[in-house]
Short mmCIF file of C-alpha atoms (C1' of nucleotides) in Angstrom, two decimals:
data_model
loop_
_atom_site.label_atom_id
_atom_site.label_comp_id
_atom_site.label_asym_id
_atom_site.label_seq_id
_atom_site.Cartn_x
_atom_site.Cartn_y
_atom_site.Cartn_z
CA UNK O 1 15.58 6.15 -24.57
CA UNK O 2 13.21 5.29 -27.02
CA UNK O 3 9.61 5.64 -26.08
CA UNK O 4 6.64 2.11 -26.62
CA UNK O 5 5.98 3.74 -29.92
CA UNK O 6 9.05 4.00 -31.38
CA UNK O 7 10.28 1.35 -29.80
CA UNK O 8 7.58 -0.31 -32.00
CA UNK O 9 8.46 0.71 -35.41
CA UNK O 10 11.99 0.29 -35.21
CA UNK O 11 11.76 -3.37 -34.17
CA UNK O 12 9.60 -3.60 -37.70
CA UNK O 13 12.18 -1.55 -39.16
CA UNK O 14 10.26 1.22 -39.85
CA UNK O 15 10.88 4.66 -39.80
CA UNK O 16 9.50 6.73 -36.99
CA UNK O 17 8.18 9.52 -39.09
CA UNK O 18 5.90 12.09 -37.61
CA UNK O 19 2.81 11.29 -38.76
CA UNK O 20 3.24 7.39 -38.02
CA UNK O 21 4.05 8.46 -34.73
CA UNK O 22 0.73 10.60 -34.43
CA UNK O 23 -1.40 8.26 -35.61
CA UNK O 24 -0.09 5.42 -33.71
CA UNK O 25 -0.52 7.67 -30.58
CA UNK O 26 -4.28 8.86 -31.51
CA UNK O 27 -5.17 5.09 -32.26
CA UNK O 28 -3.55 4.17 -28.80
CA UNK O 29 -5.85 6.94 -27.33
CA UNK O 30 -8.53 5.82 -28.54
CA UNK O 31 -11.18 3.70 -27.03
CA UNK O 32 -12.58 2.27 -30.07
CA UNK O 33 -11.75 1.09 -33.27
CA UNK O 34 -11.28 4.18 -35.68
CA UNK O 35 -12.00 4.94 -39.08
CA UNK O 36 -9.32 6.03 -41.51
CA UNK O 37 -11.39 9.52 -42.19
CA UNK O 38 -11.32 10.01 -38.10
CA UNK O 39 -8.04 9.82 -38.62
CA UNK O 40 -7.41 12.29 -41.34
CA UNK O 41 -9.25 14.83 -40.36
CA UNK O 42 -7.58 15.13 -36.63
CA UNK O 43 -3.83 14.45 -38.62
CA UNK O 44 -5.06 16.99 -41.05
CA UNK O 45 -5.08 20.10 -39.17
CA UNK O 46 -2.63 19.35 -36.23
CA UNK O 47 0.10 18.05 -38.90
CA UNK O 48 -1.02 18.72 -42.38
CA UNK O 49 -0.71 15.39 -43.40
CA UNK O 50 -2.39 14.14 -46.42
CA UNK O 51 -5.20 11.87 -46.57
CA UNK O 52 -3.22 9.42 -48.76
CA UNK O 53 -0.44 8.53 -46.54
CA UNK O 54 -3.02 8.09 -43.96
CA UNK O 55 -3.98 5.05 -45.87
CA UNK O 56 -0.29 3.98 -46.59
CA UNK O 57 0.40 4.05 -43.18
CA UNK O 58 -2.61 2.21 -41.64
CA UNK O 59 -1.95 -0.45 -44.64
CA UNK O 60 1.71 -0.79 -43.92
CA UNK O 61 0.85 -0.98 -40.12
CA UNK O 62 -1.53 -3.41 -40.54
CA UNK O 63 0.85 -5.61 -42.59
CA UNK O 64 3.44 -5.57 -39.91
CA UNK O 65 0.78 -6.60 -37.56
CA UNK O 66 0.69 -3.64 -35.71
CA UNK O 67 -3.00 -2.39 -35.97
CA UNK O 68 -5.65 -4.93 -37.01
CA UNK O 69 -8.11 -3.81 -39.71
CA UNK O 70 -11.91 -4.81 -38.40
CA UNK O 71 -14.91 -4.23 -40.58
CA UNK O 72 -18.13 -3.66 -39.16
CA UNK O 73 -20.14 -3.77 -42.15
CA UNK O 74 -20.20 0.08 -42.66
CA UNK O 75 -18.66 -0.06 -46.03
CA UNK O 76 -15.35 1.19 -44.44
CA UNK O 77 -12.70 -0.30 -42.70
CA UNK O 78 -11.57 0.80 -39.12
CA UNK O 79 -8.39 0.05 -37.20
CA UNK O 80 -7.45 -0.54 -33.38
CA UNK O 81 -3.86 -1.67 -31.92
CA UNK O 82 -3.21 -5.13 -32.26
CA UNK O 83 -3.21 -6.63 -28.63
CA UNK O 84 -4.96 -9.87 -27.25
CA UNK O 85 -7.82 -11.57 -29.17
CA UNK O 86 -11.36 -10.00 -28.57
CA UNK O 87 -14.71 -9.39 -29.50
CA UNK O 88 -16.73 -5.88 -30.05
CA UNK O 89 -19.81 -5.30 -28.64
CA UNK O 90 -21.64 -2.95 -31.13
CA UNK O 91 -24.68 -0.88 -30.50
CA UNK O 92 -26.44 -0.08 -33.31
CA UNK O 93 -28.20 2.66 -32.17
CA UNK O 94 -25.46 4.78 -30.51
CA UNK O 95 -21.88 3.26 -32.12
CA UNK O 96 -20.93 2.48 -28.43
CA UNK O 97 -18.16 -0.48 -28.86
CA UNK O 98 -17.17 -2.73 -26.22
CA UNK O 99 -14.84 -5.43 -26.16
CA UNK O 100 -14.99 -8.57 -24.62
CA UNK O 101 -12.34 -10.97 -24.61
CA UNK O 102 -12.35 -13.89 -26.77
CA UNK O 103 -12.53 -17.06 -24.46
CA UNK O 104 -14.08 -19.61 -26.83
CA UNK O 105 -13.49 -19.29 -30.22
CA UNK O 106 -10.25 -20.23 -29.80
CA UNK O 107 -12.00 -24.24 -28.40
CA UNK O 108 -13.97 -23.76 -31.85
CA UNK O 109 -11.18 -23.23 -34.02
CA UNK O 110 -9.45 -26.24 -32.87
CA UNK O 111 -12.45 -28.31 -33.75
CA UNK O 112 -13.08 -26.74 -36.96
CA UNK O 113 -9.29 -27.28 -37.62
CA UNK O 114 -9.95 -31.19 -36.76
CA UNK O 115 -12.97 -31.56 -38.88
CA UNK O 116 -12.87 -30.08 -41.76
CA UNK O 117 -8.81 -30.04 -42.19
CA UNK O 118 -8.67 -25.99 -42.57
CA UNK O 119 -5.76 -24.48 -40.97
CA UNK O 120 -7.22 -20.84 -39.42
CA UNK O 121 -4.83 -17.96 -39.40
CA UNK O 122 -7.70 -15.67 -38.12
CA UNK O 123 -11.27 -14.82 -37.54
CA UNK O 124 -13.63 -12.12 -36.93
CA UNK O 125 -16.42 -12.16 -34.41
CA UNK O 126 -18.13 -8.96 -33.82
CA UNK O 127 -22.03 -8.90 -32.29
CA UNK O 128 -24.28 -6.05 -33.41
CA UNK O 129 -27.30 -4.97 -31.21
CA UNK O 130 -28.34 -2.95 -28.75
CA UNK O 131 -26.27 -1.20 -25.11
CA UNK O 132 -27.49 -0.94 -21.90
CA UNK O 133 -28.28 2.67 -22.49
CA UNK O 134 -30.31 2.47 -25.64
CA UNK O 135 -32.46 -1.02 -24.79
CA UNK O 136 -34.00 1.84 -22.50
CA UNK O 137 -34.83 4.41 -25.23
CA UNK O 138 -35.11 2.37 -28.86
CA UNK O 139 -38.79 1.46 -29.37
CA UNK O 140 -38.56 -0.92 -32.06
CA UNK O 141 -35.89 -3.63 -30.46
CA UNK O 142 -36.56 -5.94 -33.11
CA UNK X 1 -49.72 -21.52 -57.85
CA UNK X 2 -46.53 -19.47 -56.75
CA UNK X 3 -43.05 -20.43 -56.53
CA UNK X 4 -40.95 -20.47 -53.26
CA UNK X 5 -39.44 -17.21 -54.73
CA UNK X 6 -42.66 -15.30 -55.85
CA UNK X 7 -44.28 -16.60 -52.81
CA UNK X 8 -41.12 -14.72 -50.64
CA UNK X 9 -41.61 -11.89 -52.29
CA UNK X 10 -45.20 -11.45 -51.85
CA UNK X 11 -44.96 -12.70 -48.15
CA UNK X 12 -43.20 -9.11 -47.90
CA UNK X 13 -45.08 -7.16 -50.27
CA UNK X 14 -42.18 -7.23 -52.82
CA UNK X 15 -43.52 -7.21 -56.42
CA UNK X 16 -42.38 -10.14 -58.30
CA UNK X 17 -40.33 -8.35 -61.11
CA UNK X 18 -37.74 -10.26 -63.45
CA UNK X 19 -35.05 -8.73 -61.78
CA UNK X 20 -35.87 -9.33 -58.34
CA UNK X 21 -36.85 -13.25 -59.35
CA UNK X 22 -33.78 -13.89 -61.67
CA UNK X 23 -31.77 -12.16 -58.46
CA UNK X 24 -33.17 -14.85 -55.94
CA UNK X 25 -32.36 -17.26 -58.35
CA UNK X 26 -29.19 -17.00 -59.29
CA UNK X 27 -28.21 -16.30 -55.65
CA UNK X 28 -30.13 -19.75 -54.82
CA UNK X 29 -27.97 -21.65 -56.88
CA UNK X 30 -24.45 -20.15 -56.09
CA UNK X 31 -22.89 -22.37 -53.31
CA UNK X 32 -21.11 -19.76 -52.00
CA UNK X 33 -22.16 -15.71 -51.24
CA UNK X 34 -21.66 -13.74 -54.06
CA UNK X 35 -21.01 -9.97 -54.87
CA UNK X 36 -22.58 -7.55 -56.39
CA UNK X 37 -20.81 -7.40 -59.00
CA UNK X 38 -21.25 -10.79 -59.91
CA UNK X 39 -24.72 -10.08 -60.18
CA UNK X 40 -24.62 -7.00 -62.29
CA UNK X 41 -21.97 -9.25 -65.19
CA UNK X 42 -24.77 -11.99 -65.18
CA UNK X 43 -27.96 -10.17 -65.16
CA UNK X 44 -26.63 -7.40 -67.86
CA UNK X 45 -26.26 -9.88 -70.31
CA UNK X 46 -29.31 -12.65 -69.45
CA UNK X 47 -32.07 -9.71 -68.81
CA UNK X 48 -30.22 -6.18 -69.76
CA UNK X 49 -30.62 -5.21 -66.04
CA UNK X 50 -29.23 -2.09 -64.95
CA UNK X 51 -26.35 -2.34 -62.32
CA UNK X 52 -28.18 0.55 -59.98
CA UNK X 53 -31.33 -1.90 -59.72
CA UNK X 54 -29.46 -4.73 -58.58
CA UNK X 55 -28.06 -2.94 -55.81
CA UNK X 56 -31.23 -1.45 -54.91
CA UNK X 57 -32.34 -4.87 -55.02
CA UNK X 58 -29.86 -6.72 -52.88
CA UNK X 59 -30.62 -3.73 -50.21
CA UNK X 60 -34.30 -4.05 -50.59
CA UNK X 61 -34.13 -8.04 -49.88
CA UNK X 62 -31.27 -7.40 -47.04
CA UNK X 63 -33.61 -4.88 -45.14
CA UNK X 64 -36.92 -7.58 -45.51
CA UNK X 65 -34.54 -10.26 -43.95
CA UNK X 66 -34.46 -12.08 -47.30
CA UNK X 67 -30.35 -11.98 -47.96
CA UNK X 68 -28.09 -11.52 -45.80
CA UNK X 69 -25.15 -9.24 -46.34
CA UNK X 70 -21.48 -10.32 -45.53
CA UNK X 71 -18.12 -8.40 -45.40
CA UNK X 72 -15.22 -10.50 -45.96
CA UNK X 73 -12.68 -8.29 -45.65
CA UNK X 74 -12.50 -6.91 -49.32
CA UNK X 75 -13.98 -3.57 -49.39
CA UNK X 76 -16.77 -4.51 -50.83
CA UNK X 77 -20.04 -6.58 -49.47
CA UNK X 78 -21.46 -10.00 -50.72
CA UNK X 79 -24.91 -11.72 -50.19
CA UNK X 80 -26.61 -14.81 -49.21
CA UNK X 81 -30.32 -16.17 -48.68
CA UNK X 82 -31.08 -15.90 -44.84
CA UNK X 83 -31.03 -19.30 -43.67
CA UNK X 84 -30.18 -21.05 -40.55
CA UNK X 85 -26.58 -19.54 -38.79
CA UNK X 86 -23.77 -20.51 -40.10
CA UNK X 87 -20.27 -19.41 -40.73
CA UNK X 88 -17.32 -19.12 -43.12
CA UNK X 89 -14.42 -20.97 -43.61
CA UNK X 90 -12.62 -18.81 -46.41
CA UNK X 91 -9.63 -19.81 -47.89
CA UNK X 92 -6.97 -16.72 -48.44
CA UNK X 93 -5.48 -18.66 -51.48
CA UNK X 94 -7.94 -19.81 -53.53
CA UNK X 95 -11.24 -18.28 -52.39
CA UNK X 96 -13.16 -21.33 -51.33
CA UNK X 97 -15.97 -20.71 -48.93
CA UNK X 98 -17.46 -23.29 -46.74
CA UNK X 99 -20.36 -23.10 -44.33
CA UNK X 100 -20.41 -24.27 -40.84
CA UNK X 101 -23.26 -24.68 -38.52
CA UNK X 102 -23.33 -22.38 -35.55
CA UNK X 103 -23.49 -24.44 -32.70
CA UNK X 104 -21.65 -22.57 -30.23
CA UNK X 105 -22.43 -18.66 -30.70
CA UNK X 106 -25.89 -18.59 -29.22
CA UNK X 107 -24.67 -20.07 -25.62
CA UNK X 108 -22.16 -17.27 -25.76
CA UNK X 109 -24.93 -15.08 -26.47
CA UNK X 110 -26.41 -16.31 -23.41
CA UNK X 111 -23.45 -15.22 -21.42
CA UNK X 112 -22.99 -11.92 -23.07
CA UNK X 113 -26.35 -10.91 -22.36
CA UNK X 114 -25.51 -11.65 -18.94
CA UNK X 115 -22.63 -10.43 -18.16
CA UNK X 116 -22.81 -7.19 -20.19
CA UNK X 117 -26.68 -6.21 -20.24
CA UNK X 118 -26.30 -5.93 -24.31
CA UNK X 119 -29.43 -7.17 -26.47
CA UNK X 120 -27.55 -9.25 -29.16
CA UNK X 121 -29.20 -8.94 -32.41
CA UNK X 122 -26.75 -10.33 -34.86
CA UNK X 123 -23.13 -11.50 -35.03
CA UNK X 124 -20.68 -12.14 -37.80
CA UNK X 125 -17.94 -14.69 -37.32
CA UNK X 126 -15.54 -15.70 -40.24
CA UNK X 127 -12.71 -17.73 -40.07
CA UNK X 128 -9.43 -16.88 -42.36
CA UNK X 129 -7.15 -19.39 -43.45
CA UNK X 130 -6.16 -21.96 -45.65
CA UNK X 131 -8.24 -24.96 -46.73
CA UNK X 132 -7.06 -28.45 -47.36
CA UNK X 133 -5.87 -27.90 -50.78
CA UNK X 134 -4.31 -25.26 -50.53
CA UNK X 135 -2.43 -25.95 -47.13
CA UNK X 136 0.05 -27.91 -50.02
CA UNK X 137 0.30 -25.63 -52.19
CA UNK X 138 1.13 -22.63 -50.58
CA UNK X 139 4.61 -22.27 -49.41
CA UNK X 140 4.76 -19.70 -46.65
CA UNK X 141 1.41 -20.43 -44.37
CA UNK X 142 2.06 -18.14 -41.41
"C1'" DT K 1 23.81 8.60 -48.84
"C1'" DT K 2 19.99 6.23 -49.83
"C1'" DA K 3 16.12 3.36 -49.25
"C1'" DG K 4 12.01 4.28 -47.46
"C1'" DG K 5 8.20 7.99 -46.88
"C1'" DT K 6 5.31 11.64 -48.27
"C1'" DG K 7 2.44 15.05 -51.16
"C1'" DC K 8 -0.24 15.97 -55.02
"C1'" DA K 9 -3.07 14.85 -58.81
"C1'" DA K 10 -5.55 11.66 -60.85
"C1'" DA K 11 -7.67 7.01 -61.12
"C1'" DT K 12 -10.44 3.14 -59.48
"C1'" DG K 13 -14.14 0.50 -57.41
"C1'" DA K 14 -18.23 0.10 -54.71
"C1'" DT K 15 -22.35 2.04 -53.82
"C1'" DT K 16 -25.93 5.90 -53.72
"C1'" DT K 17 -29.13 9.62 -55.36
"C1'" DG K 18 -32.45 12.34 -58.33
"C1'" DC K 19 -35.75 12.21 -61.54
"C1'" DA K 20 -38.50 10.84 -65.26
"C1'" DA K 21 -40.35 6.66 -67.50
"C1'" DT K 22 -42.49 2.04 -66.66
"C1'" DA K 23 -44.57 -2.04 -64.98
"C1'" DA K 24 -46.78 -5.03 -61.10
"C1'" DT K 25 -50.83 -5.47 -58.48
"C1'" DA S 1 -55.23 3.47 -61.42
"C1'" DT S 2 -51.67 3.73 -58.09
"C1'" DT S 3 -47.59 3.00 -56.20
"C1'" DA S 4 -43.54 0.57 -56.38
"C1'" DT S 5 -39.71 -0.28 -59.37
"C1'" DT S 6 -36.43 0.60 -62.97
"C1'" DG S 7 -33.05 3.09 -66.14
"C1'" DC S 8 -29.87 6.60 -66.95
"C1'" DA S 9 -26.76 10.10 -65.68
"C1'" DA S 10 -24.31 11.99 -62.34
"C1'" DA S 11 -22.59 12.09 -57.59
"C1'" DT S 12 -20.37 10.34 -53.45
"C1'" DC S 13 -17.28 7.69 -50.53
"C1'" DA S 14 -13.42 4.74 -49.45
"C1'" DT S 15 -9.22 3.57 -51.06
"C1'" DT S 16 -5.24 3.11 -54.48
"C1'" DT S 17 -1.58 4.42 -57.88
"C1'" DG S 18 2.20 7.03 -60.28
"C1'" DC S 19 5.71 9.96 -59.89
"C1'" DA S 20 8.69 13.58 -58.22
"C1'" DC S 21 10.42 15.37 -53.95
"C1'" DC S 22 11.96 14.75 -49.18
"C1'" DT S 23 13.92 12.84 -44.80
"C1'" DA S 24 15.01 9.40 -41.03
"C1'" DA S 25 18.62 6.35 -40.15
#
DNA sequence: TTAGGTGCAAATGATTTGCAATAAT
DNA sequence: ATTATTGCAAATCATTTGCACCTAA
């Protein structure tokens, strides 16, 4: 009996190596989209994998469509499972990130797909600003 | 009598030097966002700027509001002037880039503020695909 | 067994930092 | 005259590449 994960990486015929195995499990964990050096430095001491195929594997799972790469204008890339279309919620005071699920763009795209004769194979839409918590304690909201 | 770009610059008590002005320019007249890169190859030869000052310069005019920075998903960050909202249509083949009023974002703003009690200061939404051109060309579109 | 994965060292590309020299107001 | 801005050299950070060795299927 093969477990979600492996499951997973055999139907992309991929090889269920350790470390593609760990890091699919510590993404899954995860509440929020993390950062390849997040990454290697919890793979680093509980495996002693190396930093490289880190990257490798987060590229070659991201190809298969198994993690989706999201950018949140940090000047690094960051990584969460691939599941239903959503939106992050980011607070730029704290890093808190929430999702929301994507209801409309999906109305958009079709009329952007009418109009202006583009055919959309994804899109990005993250919102930056500030949580709950930290509207409370940030003076300078603007 | 100033120019609209000495005039922007003063407005934020931003001295007027070459580089900043022949930045502004050049940005001005590019249709599409451009990196920095770009930048550096055109103002090293036209004005022997360094590469460090540009950058410093795009981040100076991206803090006052001035640019705006974008992330399209290439590891590295491009600029436009602030204007009204708008989005990307970016073509995966060929690079085209074509604005799009937003006309739909700030009612979902609304909602989000709403439902989830998060001040929304800024959003990024890019759409990925291919443009009419190229939806020819390229064989294998999914 | 064997194609696909990994480690290590080194390279690349984008962007930043420190400090002294320089120019805009 | 002052303070902001620039140039130059060197550093940092994220990510990639080449190649020999290793291992899951």
């Amino acid at each position: 009996m093969k477990n979600d994960i492996q499951q997973t990486l055999s139907d992309h015929n991929l090889k269920a190596t350790d470390a593609r195995k760990f890091l699919l499990e510590t993404i899954s964990i995860e509440k929020r989209p993390v950062d390849a050096q997040s990454l290697i430095e919890i793979m680093q001491k509980k495996l002693g994998v190396d930093r490289v195929t880190i990257f490798r594997i987060l590229n070659t799972l991201t190809a298969h469509g198994i993690l989706r790469r999201l950018e949140f204008q940090e000047g690094k890339a960051r990584y969460e499972i691939s599941s239903d279309d959503h939106h992050h919620l980011i607070c730029e005071n704290c890093g808190a990130i929430e999702d929301i699920p994507d209801t409309m763009v999906p109305k958009i795209e079709k009329e952007i797909a009418r109009d202006h004769d583009f055919l959309i194979k994804r899109h990005t839409l993250e919102f930056f600003g500030l949580c709950k918590n930290c509207q409370k304690r940030v003076k300078f909201k603007d």
